[in-house]
Amino acid sequence: EDQVTQSPEALRLQEGESSSLNCSYTVSGLRGLFWYRQDPGKGPEFLFTLYSAGEEKEKERLKATLTKKESFLHITAPKPEDSATYLCAVQARELTGGGNKLTFGTGTQLKVEL
Amino acid sequence: DTEVTQTPKHLVMGMTNKKSLKCEQHMGHRAMYWYKQKAKKPPELMFVYSYEKLSINESVPSRFSPECPNSSLLNLHLHALQPEDSALYLCASSQERDFWKTQYFGPGTRLLVL
């Protein structure tokens, strides 16, 4: 069974204090790993898709990396507006009838303080 | 444009009511999804439609009835719900023909069942 584990569950940073979020996965045949940001009471906002080990993607203060067993979301010099829950999800197989099934981790709740 | 819209934003209903949630996308995506998300939990897949046909039903109770009238619209009909069905209901869509199939989420409908 596909499993996705995120750590830490919660993280509190001072503004400008860089850190990393971890997403460990156990799947057979990874087809894609996705990072989303979710604000309270809102839908997940897509950030990155990573396809293969060694790949990296960047967007503003965020950088996502992927190895064969885990992914990291690095946050450089965070600001209070980066406060949100960050969700990791994996796609491990095609669905017979179409579409794809994402297996989500439980998320990391990030709080950035002034 | 990667916008998925959902209506209503909030819904309060009694256990004997019948209501519907609506979702719309104009990205030309041919796969659409319904998720349920409880507080501090990741989204859970309920249904997948691919080319307007129900592809996956994740053993969801029959009091939830999905409908896909056309490739841009997705409805979720609700009937005789229970208080434990209170949650954030998320719609998502993905480009069926893209191998990696990034899913884009709507803002969600916050449902309260009394």
mmCIF file of N, CA, C and O in Angstrom, chain A residues 1-2 4 27 29-34 36 89-96 98-104, chain B residues 31 33-35 43-48 55-59 94 96 99-101 103 105:
data_model
loop_
_atom_site.group_PDB
_atom_site.id
_atom_site.type_symbol
_atom_site.label_atom_id
_atom_site.label_comp_id
_atom_site.label_asym_id
_atom_site.label_seq_id
_atom_site.Cartn_x
_atom_site.Cartn_y
_atom_site.Cartn_z
ATOM 1 N N GLU A 1 0.848 -1.202 0.000
ATOM 2 C CA GLU A 1 0.000 0.000 0.000
ATOM 3 C C GLU A 1 0.884 1.254 0.000
ATOM 4 O O GLU A 1 1.892 1.297 0.692
ATOM 5 N N ASP A 2 0.480 2.240 -0.810
ATOM 6 C CA ASP A 2 1.250 3.475 -0.893
ATOM 7 C C ASP A 2 1.172 4.244 0.417
ATOM 8 O O ASP A 2 0.099 4.340 1.020
ATOM 9 N N VAL A 4 2.632 7.887 2.496
ATOM 10 C CA VAL A 4 3.315 9.174 2.453
ATOM 11 C C VAL A 4 3.355 9.725 3.871
ATOM 12 O O VAL A 4 2.318 9.825 4.523
ATOM 13 N N VAL A 27 6.101 3.834 -2.296
ATOM 14 C CA VAL A 27 5.168 3.499 -3.370
ATOM 15 C C VAL A 27 5.872 2.581 -4.339
ATOM 16 O O VAL A 27 7.096 2.564 -4.426
ATOM 17 N N GLY A 29 6.565 2.211 -8.004
ATOM 18 C CA GLY A 29 6.452 2.862 -9.307
ATOM 19 C C GLY A 29 5.946 4.290 -9.211
ATOM 20 O O GLY A 29 4.852 4.590 -9.653
ATOM 21 N N LEU A 30 6.772 5.180 -8.658
ATOM 22 C CA LEU A 30 6.361 6.582 -8.523
ATOM 23 C C LEU A 30 6.225 7.211 -9.903
ATOM 24 O O LEU A 30 7.117 7.133 -10.738
ATOM 25 N N ARG A 31 5.092 7.851 -10.123
ATOM 26 C CA ARG A 31 4.876 8.534 -11.395
ATOM 27 C C ARG A 31 4.925 10.044 -11.241
ATOM 28 O O ARG A 31 5.080 10.764 -12.216
ATOM 29 N N GLY A 32 4.759 10.512 -10.038
ATOM 30 C CA GLY A 32 4.827 11.948 -9.825
ATOM 31 C C GLY A 32 4.675 12.251 -8.350
ATOM 32 O O GLY A 32 3.950 11.548 -7.640
ATOM 33 N N LEU A 33 5.372 13.293 -7.882
ATOM 34 C CA LEU A 33 5.224 13.754 -6.512
ATOM 35 C C LEU A 33 4.835 15.219 -6.575
ATOM 36 O O LEU A 33 5.428 15.994 -7.319
ATOM 37 N N PHE A 34 3.813 15.580 -5.827
ATOM 38 C CA PHE A 34 3.210 16.901 -5.920
ATOM 39 C C PHE A 34 3.290 17.603 -4.570
ATOM 40 O O PHE A 34 3.050 16.990 -3.529
ATOM 41 N N TYR A 36 1.602 20.868 -2.541
ATOM 42 C CA TYR A 36 0.520 21.842 -2.506
ATOM 43 C C TYR A 36 0.645 22.677 -1.243
ATOM 44 O O TYR A 36 1.123 22.206 -0.215
ATOM 45 N N ALA A 89 1.888 14.899 -2.012
ATOM 46 C CA ALA A 89 1.060 13.812 -2.528
ATOM 47 C C ALA A 89 1.830 13.063 -3.607
ATOM 48 O O ALA A 89 2.634 13.654 -4.325
ATOM 49 N N VAL A 90 1.565 11.762 -3.718
ATOM 50 C CA VAL A 90 2.219 10.969 -4.744
ATOM 51 C C VAL A 90 1.183 10.320 -5.648
ATOM 52 O O VAL A 90 0.082 9.985 -5.225
ATOM 53 N N GLN A 91 1.565 10.155 -6.904
ATOM 54 C CA GLN A 91 0.782 9.393 -7.852
ATOM 55 C C GLN A 91 1.602 8.176 -8.211
ATOM 56 O O GLN A 91 2.716 8.306 -8.731
ATOM 57 N N ALA A 92 1.051 7.011 -7.914
ATOM 58 C CA ALA A 92 1.842 5.804 -8.103
ATOM 59 C C ALA A 92 1.335 4.913 -9.223
ATOM 60 O O ALA A 92 2.018 4.011 -9.650
ATOM 61 N N ARG A 93 0.142 5.150 -9.702
ATOM 62 C CA ARG A 93 -0.359 4.276 -10.746
ATOM 63 C C ARG A 93 -1.465 4.967 -11.517
ATOM 64 O O ARG A 93 -2.113 5.874 -11.026
ATOM 65 N N GLU A 94 -1.637 4.520 -12.728
ATOM 66 C CA GLU A 94 -2.737 5.006 -13.543
ATOM 67 C C GLU A 94 -4.004 4.265 -13.115
ATOM 68 O O GLU A 94 -3.958 3.083 -12.807
ATOM 69 N N LEU A 95 -5.103 4.949 -13.119
ATOM 70 C CA LEU A 95 -6.375 4.301 -12.843
ATOM 71 C C LEU A 95 -6.901 3.680 -14.129
ATOM 72 O O LEU A 95 -6.814 4.286 -15.191
ATOM 73 N N THR A 96 -7.475 2.504 -14.029
ATOM 74 C CA THR A 96 -7.929 1.771 -15.207
ATOM 75 C C THR A 96 -8.909 2.589 -16.044
ATOM 76 O O THR A 96 -8.838 2.633 -17.258
ATOM 77 N N GLY A 98 -9.258 5.829 -16.048
ATOM 78 C CA GLY A 98 -8.835 7.193 -16.327
ATOM 79 C C GLY A 98 -8.699 8.002 -15.075
ATOM 80 O O GLY A 98 -9.170 7.612 -14.010
ATOM 81 N N GLY A 99 -8.059 9.139 -15.178
ATOM 82 C CA GLY A 99 -7.785 9.971 -14.022
ATOM 83 C C GLY A 99 -6.627 9.395 -13.238
ATOM 84 O O GLY A 99 -6.041 8.381 -13.614
ATOM 85 N N ASN A 100 -6.297 10.026 -12.142
ATOM 86 C CA ASN A 100 -5.215 9.491 -11.311
ATOM 87 C C ASN A 100 -5.582 9.619 -9.848
ATOM 88 O O ASN A 100 -6.428 10.419 -9.475
ATOM 89 N N LYS A 101 -4.974 8.775 -9.042
ATOM 90 C CA LYS A 101 -5.264 8.795 -7.613
ATOM 91 C C LYS A 101 -4.040 9.312 -6.875
ATOM 92 O O LYS A 101 -2.943 8.779 -7.032
ATOM 93 N N LEU A 102 -4.245 10.373 -6.118
ATOM 94 C CA LEU A 102 -3.182 10.922 -5.298
ATOM 95 C C LEU A 102 -3.293 10.365 -3.886
ATOM 96 O O LEU A 102 -4.380 10.292 -3.330
ATOM 97 N N THR A 103 -2.158 9.993 -3.327
ATOM 98 C CA THR A 103 -2.086 9.628 -1.914
ATOM 99 C C THR A 103 -1.414 10.784 -1.200
ATOM 100 O O THR A 103 -0.257 11.106 -1.488
ATOM 101 N N PHE A 104 -2.131 11.407 -0.288
ATOM 102 C CA PHE A 104 -1.632 12.588 0.411
ATOM 103 C C PHE A 104 -0.970 12.224 1.725
ATOM 104 O O PHE A 104 -1.367 11.268 2.411
ATOM 105 N N ALA B 31 -10.642 15.074 -16.766
ATOM 106 C CA ALA B 31 -10.789 14.290 -15.539
ATOM 107 C C ALA B 31 -11.172 15.243 -14.408
ATOM 108 O O ALA B 31 -10.554 16.302 -14.249
ATOM 109 N N TYR B 33 -12.673 15.447 -10.150
ATOM 110 C CA TYR B 33 -12.610 14.676 -8.902
ATOM 111 C C TYR B 33 -13.416 15.365 -7.806
ATOM 112 O O TYR B 33 -13.471 16.597 -7.749
ATOM 113 N N TRP B 34 -13.966 14.557 -6.928
ATOM 114 C CA TRP B 34 -14.520 15.046 -5.668
ATOM 115 C C TRP B 34 -13.704 14.472 -4.524
ATOM 116 O O TRP B 34 -13.435 13.262 -4.480
ATOM 117 N N TYR B 35 -13.324 15.368 -3.589
ATOM 118 C CA TYR B 35 -12.624 14.981 -2.370
ATOM 119 C C TYR B 35 -13.416 15.479 -1.168
ATOM 120 O O TYR B 35 -14.096 16.491 -1.229
ATOM 121 N N PRO B 43 -6.946 15.609 2.134
ATOM 122 C CA PRO B 43 -8.125 15.296 1.304
ATOM 123 C C PRO B 43 -8.243 13.790 1.053
ATOM 124 O O PRO B 43 -7.245 13.103 0.854
ATOM 125 N N GLU B 44 -9.496 13.304 1.050
ATOM 126 C CA GLU B 44 -9.774 11.894 0.756
ATOM 127 C C GLU B 44 -10.565 11.824 -0.544
ATOM 128 O O GLU B 44 -11.605 12.482 -0.677
ATOM 129 N N LEU B 45 -10.098 11.018 -1.473
ATOM 130 C CA LEU B 45 -10.773 10.896 -2.761
ATOM 131 C C LEU B 45 -12.120 10.216 -2.598
ATOM 132 O O LEU B 45 -12.248 9.202 -1.904
ATOM 133 N N MET B 46 -13.147 10.809 -3.254
ATOM 134 C CA MET B 46 -14.486 10.204 -3.251
ATOM 135 C C MET B 46 -14.812 9.620 -4.628
ATOM 136 O O MET B 46 -15.161 8.450 -4.746
ATOM 137 N N PHE B 47 -14.733 10.449 -5.651
ATOM 138 C CA PHE B 47 -15.121 10.037 -6.993
ATOM 139 C C PHE B 47 -14.143 10.611 -8.015
ATOM 140 O O PHE B 47 -13.590 11.686 -7.825
ATOM 141 N N VAL B 48 -14.004 9.865 -9.138
ATOM 142 C CA VAL B 48 -13.243 10.359 -10.283
ATOM 143 C C VAL B 48 -14.094 10.190 -11.533
ATOM 144 O O VAL B 48 -14.653 9.119 -11.766
ATOM 145 N N SER B 55 -15.267 6.997 -13.143
ATOM 146 C CA SER B 55 -14.121 6.110 -13.241
ATOM 147 C C SER B 55 -13.850 5.392 -11.928
ATOM 148 O O SER B 55 -13.552 4.212 -11.910
ATOM 149 N N ILE B 56 -13.952 6.140 -10.851
ATOM 150 C CA ILE B 56 -13.654 5.573 -9.535
ATOM 151 C C ILE B 56 -14.708 6.027 -8.532
ATOM 152 O O ILE B 56 -15.054 7.201 -8.465
ATOM 153 N N ASN B 57 -15.202 5.097 -7.747
ATOM 154 C CA ASN B 57 -16.077 5.387 -6.617
ATOM 155 C C ASN B 57 -15.432 4.723 -5.412
ATOM 156 O O ASN B 57 -15.383 3.499 -5.313
ATOM 157 N N GLU B 58 -14.885 5.559 -4.539
ATOM 158 C CA GLU B 58 -14.117 5.022 -3.421
ATOM 159 C C GLU B 58 -15.018 4.578 -2.269
ATOM 160 O O GLU B 58 -14.880 5.041 -1.141
ATOM 161 N N SER B 59 -15.963 3.697 -2.569
ATOM 162 C CA SER B 59 -16.852 3.144 -1.537
ATOM 163 C C SER B 59 -17.525 4.234 -0.722
ATOM 164 O O SER B 59 -17.591 4.155 0.507
ATOM 165 N N SER B 94 -7.955 17.586 -13.823
ATOM 166 C CA SER B 94 -6.627 17.370 -14.392
ATOM 167 C C SER B 94 -6.752 17.112 -15.886
ATOM 168 O O SER B 94 -7.797 16.674 -16.375
ATOM 169 N N GLU B 96 -6.419 15.076 -18.829
ATOM 170 C CA GLU B 96 -6.377 13.624 -18.967
ATOM 171 C C GLU B 96 -5.210 13.162 -19.816
ATOM 172 O O GLU B 96 -4.628 12.117 -19.584
ATOM 173 N N PHE B 99 0.647 12.998 -19.058
ATOM 174 C CA PHE B 99 1.084 11.808 -18.344
ATOM 175 C C PHE B 99 1.114 12.030 -16.834
ATOM 176 O O PHE B 99 0.750 11.176 -16.065
ATOM 177 N N TRP B 100 1.569 13.192 -16.413
ATOM 178 C CA TRP B 100 1.739 13.433 -14.991
ATOM 179 C C TRP B 100 0.499 13.983 -14.315
ATOM 180 O O TRP B 100 0.414 14.003 -13.109
ATOM 181 N N LYS B 101 -0.459 14.504 -15.053
ATOM 182 C CA LYS B 101 -1.800 14.781 -14.555
ATOM 183 C C LYS B 101 -1.841 15.570 -13.249
ATOM 184 O O LYS B 101 -2.398 15.107 -12.254
ATOM 185 N N GLN B 103 -3.271 17.782 -10.594
ATOM 186 C CA GLN B 103 -4.646 18.117 -10.239
ATOM 187 C C GLN B 103 -4.700 19.537 -9.695
ATOM 188 O O GLN B 103 -3.911 19.914 -8.837
ATOM 189 N N PHE B 105 -7.139 22.255 -7.737
ATOM 190 C CA PHE B 105 -8.274 22.222 -6.821
ATOM 191 C C PHE B 105 -9.057 23.523 -6.823
ATOM 192 O O PHE B 105 -8.497 24.607 -7.023
#
